[in-house]
Structures are given as C-alpha cells and as structure tokens.
Short mmCIF file of C-alpha atoms in Angstrom, two decimals:
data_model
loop_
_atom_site.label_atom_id
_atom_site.label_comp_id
_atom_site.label_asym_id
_atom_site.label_seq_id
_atom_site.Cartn_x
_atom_site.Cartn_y
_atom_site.Cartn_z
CA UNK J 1 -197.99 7.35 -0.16
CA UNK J 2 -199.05 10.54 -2.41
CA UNK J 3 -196.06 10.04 -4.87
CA UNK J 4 -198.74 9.12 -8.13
CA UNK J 5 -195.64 8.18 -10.42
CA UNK J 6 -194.25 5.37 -8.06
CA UNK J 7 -195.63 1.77 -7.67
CA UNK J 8 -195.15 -0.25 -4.59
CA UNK J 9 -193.97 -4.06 -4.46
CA UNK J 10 -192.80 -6.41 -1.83
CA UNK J 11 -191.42 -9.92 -2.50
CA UNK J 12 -190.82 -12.69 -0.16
CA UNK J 13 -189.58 -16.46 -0.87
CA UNK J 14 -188.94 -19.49 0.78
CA UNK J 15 -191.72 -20.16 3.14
CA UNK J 16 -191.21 -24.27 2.85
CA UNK J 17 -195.17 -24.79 3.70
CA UNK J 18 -195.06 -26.97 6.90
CA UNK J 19 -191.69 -25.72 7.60
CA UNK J 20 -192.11 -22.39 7.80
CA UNK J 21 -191.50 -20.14 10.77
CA UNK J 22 -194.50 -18.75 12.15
CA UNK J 23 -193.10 -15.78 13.44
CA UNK J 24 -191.34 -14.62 10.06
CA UNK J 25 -194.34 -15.36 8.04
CA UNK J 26 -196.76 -13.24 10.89
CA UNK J 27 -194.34 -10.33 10.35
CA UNK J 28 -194.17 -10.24 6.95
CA UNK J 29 -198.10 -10.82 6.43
CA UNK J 30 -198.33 -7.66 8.88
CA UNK J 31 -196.37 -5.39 6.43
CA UNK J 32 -197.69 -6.81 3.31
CA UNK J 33 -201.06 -5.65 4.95
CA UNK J 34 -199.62 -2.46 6.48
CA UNK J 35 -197.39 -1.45 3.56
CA UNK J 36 -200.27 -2.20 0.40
CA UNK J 37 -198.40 -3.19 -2.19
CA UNK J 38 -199.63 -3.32 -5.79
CA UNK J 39 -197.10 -5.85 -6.93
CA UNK J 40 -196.77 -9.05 -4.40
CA UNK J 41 -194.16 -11.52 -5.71
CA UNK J 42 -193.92 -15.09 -3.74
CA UNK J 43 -190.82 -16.00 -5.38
CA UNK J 44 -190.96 -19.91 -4.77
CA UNK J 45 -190.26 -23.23 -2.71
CA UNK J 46 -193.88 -22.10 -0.75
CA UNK J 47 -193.97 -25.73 -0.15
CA UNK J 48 -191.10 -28.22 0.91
CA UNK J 49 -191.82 -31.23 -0.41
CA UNK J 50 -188.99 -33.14 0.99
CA UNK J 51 -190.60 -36.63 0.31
CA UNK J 52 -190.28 -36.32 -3.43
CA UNK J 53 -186.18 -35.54 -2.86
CA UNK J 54 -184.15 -37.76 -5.21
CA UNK J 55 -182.37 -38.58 -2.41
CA UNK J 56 -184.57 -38.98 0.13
CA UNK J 57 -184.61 -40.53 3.46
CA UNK J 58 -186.70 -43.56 3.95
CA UNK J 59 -187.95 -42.00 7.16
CA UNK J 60 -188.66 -38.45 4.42
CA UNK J 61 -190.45 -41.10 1.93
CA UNK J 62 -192.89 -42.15 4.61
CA UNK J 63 -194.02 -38.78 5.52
CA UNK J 64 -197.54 -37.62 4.47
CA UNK J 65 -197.84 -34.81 1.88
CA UNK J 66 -201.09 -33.05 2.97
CA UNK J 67 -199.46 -31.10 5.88
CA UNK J 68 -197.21 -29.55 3.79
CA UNK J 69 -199.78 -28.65 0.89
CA UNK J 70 -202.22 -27.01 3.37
CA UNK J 71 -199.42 -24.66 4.88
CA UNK J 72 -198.11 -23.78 1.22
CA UNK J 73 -201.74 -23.37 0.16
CA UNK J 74 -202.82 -20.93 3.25
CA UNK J 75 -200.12 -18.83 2.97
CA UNK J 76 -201.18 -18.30 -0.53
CA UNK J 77 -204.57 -17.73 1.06
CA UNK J 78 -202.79 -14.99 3.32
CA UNK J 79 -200.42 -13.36 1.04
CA UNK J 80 -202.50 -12.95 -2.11
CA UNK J 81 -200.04 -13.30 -4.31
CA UNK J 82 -200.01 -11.26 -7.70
CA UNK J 83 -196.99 -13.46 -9.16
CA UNK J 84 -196.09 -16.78 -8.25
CA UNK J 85 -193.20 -17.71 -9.50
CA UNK J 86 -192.47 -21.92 -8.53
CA UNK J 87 -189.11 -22.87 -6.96
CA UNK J 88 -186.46 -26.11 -7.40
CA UNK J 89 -188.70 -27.58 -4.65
CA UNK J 90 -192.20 -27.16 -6.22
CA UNK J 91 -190.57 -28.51 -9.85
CA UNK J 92 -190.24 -31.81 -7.40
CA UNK J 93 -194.01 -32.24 -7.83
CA UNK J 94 -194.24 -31.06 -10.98
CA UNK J 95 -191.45 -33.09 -12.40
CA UNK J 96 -193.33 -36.19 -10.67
CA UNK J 97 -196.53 -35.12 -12.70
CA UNK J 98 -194.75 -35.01 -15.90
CA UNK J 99 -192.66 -38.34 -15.50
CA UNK J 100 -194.22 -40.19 -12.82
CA UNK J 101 -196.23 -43.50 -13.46
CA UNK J 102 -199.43 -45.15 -11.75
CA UNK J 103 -200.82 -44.06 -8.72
CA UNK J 104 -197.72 -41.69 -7.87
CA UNK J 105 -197.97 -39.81 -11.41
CA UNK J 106 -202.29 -39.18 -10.66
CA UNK J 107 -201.65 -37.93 -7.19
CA UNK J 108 -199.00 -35.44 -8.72
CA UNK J 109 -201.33 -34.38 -11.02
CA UNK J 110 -204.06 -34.21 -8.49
CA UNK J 111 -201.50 -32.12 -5.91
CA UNK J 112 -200.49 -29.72 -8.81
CA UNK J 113 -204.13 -29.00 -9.58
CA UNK J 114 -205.13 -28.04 -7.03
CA UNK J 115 -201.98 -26.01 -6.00
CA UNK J 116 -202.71 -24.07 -9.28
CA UNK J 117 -206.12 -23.56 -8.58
CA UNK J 118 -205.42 -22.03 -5.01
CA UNK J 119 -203.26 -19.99 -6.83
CA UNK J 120 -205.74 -18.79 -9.68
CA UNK J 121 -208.80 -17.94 -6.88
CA UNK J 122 -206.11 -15.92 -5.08
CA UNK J 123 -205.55 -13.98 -8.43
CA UNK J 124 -201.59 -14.48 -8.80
CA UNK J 125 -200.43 -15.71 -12.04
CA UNK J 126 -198.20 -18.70 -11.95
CA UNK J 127 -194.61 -18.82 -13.56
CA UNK J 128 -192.66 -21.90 -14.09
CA UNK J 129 -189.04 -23.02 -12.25
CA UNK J 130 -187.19 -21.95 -15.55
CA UNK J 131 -184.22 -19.68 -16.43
CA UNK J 132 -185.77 -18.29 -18.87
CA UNK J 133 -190.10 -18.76 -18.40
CA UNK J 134 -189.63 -18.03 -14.90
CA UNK J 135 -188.49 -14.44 -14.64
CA UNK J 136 -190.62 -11.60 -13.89
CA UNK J 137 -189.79 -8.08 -14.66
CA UNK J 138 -190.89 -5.11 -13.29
CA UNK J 139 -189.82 -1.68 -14.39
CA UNK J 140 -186.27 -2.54 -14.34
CA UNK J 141 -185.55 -5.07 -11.88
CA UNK J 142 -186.07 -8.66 -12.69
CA UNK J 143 -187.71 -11.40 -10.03
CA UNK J 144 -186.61 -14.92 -9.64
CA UNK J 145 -186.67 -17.66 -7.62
CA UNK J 146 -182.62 -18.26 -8.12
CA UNK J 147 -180.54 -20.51 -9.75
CA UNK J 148 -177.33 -20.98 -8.22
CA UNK J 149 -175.65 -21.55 -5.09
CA UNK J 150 -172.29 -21.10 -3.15
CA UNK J 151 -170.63 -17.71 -2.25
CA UNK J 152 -170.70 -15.90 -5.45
CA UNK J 153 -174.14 -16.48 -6.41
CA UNK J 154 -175.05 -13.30 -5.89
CA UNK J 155 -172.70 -11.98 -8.48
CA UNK J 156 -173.52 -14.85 -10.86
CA UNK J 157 -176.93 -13.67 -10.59
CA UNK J 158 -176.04 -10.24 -11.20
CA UNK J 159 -174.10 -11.47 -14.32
CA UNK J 160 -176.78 -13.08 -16.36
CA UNK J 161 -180.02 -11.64 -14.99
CA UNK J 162 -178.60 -7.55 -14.16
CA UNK J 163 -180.74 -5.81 -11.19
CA UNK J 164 -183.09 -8.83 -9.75
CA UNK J 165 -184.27 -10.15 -6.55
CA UNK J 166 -184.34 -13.90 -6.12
CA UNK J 167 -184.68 -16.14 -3.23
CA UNK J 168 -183.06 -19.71 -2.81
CA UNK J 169 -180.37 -19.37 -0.49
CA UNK J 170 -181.83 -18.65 2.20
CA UNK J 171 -179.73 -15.76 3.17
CA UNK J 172 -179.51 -11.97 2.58
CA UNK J 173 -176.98 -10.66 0.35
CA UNK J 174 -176.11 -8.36 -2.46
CA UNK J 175 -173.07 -8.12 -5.38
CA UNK J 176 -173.11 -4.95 -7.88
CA UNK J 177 -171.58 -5.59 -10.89
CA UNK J 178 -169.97 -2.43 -12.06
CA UNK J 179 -171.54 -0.65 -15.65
CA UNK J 180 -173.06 2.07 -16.66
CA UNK J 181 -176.52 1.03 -15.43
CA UNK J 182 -176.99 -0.27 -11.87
CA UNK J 183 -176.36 -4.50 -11.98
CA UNK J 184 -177.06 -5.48 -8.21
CA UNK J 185 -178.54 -8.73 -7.50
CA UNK J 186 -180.10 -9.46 -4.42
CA UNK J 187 -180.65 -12.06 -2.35
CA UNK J 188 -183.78 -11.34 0.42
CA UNK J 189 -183.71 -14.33 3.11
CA UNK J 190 -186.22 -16.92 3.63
CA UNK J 191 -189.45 -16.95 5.78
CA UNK J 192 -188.92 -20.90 6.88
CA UNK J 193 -187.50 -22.61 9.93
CA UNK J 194 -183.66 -21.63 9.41
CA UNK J 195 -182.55 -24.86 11.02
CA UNK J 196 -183.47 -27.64 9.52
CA UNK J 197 -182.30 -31.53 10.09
CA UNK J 198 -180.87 -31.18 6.43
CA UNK J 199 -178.36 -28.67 7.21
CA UNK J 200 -177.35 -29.39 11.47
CA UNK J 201 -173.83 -30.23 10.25
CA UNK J 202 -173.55 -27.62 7.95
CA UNK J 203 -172.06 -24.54 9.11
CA UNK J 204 -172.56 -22.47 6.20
CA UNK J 205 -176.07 -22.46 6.99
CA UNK J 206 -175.39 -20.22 9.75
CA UNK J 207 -175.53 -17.29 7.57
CA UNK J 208 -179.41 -18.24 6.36
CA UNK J 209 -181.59 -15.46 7.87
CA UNK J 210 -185.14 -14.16 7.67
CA UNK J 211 -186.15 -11.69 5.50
CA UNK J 212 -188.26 -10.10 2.79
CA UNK J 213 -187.70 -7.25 0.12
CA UNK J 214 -189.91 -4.35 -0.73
CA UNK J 215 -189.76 -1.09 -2.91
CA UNK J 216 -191.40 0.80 -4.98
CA UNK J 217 -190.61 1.21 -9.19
CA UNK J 218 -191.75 4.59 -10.98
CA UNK J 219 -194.28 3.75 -13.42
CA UNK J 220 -192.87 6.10 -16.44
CA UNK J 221 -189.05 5.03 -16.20
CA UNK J 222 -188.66 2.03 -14.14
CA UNK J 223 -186.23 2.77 -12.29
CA UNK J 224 -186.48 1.13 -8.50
CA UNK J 225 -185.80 1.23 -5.50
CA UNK J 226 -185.60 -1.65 -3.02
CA UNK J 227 -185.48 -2.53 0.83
CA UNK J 228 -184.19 -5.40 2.55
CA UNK J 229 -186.61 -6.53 5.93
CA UNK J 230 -184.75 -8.26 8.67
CA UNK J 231 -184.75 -8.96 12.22
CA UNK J 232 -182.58 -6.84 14.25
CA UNK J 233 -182.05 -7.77 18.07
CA UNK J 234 -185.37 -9.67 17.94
CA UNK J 235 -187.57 -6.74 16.11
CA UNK J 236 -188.83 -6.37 12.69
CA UNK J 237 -188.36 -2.50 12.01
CA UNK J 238 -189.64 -1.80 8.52
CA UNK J 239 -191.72 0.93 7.30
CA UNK J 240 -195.42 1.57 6.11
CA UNK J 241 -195.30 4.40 4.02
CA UNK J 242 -192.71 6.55 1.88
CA UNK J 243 -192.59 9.82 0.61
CA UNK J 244 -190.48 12.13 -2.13
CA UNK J 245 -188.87 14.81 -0.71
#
C-alpha cells in the first residue's frame, strides 16, 4: 500500500476461546498477516465462559475453565492485538472477581490476571465491557463490542454510537441512519462455532455467520473506509493490498 495518508485496521470479535471455529480463526489470522494492519481491534467475548452463566446448566457448572482460557489466551498470542476491548462474556469473570467470595472470588482474580497479562506481553491495551469506557475510536468510526440485541440493533447502534463496528450478534449486518455525516453501524460476524447447544432450537440463529471487518482511516481527516470478510460458496475472498486511484 503506497497511499502515506491512509492507515490500515482490521477488527474481528467473537472467537468464544474453546468454541471457536478453527477454520474462521485460520482465515482471518492469514489476512491479518497478509493484509498488515496497524490498528488490530479484538472486539470481545475471546473467551466463552459458559460456566460462570447466571443461568447455567449443572452439566455447564461442572465444566473445567482452563480449556477455554488457553484458546482465548493463544489467539491473543496469534492475533496480537493492539486494542482489546472485553465482551458481556469476559465481564462474567470479571464480575465474579469483583463480587465473588472464597475460593471462587481468588480464582477469578487469578483467571483475570493472567488474562490481562497475556494481553499486556502481546502489547494490546485492554478496554472494559462498558457503554461508555469501552469504546474505541479511530479517525471517525467508533469500535465496540455491542450492546444490544434483536433485529434493529444495528440501527440502535447507529443511533447512540454514529459510524462503529461492534460484534455481539454474531451476524453481519449494517443500518445507515440518514444525516449529514455518514451514521452506519456495522455488525462484522463472529469467528466461533455458529451452532452451538445454546441456540439448536433457535432459528434466528440461522442468520449468525463468520466474518471479520477491515479498512483503512486517513490519518489527517478520519474519514474511513471499511470491508466486510465473509465466506462465499466455501472461500474466503478478501484482499491484501489497496491502492488510490
């Protein structure tokens, strides 16, 4: 890329640690290596943590934690992560480090420290899961892990946080709001299993896809631009490089 004004960025979310899907999370490490972005966003929920649900199966409650932390930690490893921005499903383990007693409140901690410190030796700089603390702005479009849910998220998004990418739903979409300035919110898949014993009688996870965003942002105005990765009849087509014409 000889374009000296513009800055590249990709941003993925949603990897779930032990649930992830190996073959999304190969792809995307491939163009996060092949594309060389300056600014690499993991926009949350890197690990699952499904024991610590509030409503949680006993069956979830049994299962073993350490899995889980060394796939969310590894992919970390992998990624290299400039931002880290936690999810709903890493405030789990921190809300059972803040509030938990005993033996369960010290293994939080322990878990949490040594999330952070994977984090800190792989040089990203950790944001918390908070509307406010946990947004990340770049030029003009704002990164988050996502906040709300149902079929006109997207456009709630849009509403309160303008041009931003966010994760969450596990699905890729997009509402502009209309204004003077450009107000789209996007929403740019997950990398993790997209079936899931949570949601087999769910049919509205049928529209949960793989995916990752990338783009570039000119250093000078902000102003963006911003791609949407997907599979398409079994084939990740996304490019390397970008020039202006």
């Amino acid at each position: 890329m000889n374009i000296p004004h513009w800055e590249k960025w990709i941003a993925c979310a949603d990897p779930h640690g032990d649930m992830a899907d190996q073959d999304a999370v190969a792809a995307f490490l491939k163009h996060n290596a092949a594309w060389k972005p300056k600014h690499r966003l993991l926009l949350g929920d890197n690990f699952d943590f499904r024991p610590l649900r509030r409503k949680a199966s006993a069956e979830e409650q049994r299962e073993h934690l350490g899995p889980d932390i060394a796939a969310g930690k590894q992919f970390i490893i992998q990624m290299r992560p400039t931002r880290y921005l936690l999810g709903n499903h890493e405030g789990r383990l921190v809300r059972f480090a803040q509030e938990g007693s005993g033996a369960v409140g010290e293994l939080a901690q322990i878990g949490l420290a040594e999330i952070m410190a994977c984090a800190k030796s792989a040089g990203a700089t950790v944001y918390p899961y908070d509307k406010r603390a946990g947004i990340v702005k770049i030029g003009k479009l704002n990164f988050l892990h996502g906040f709300f849910v149902g079929v006109t998220a997207e456009q709630r998004h849009a509403n309160i946080y303008g041009p931003c990418l966010f994760g969450h739903l596990h699905r890729i979409g997009e509402a502009p709001v209309p204004g003077l300035e450009r107000r789209t919110a996007r929403c740019i898949g997950a990398l993790c299993k997209l079936d899931m014993d949570y949601n087999a009688h769910q049919p509205s996870s049928l529209a949960h896809e793989h995916g990752w965003a990338f783009g570039v942002c000119h250093k000078k105005t902000g102003e963006y631009v911003a791609w949407q990765a997907r599979k398409v009849d079994g084939k990740w087509l996304v490019p390397s490089d970008i020039e202006e014409l």
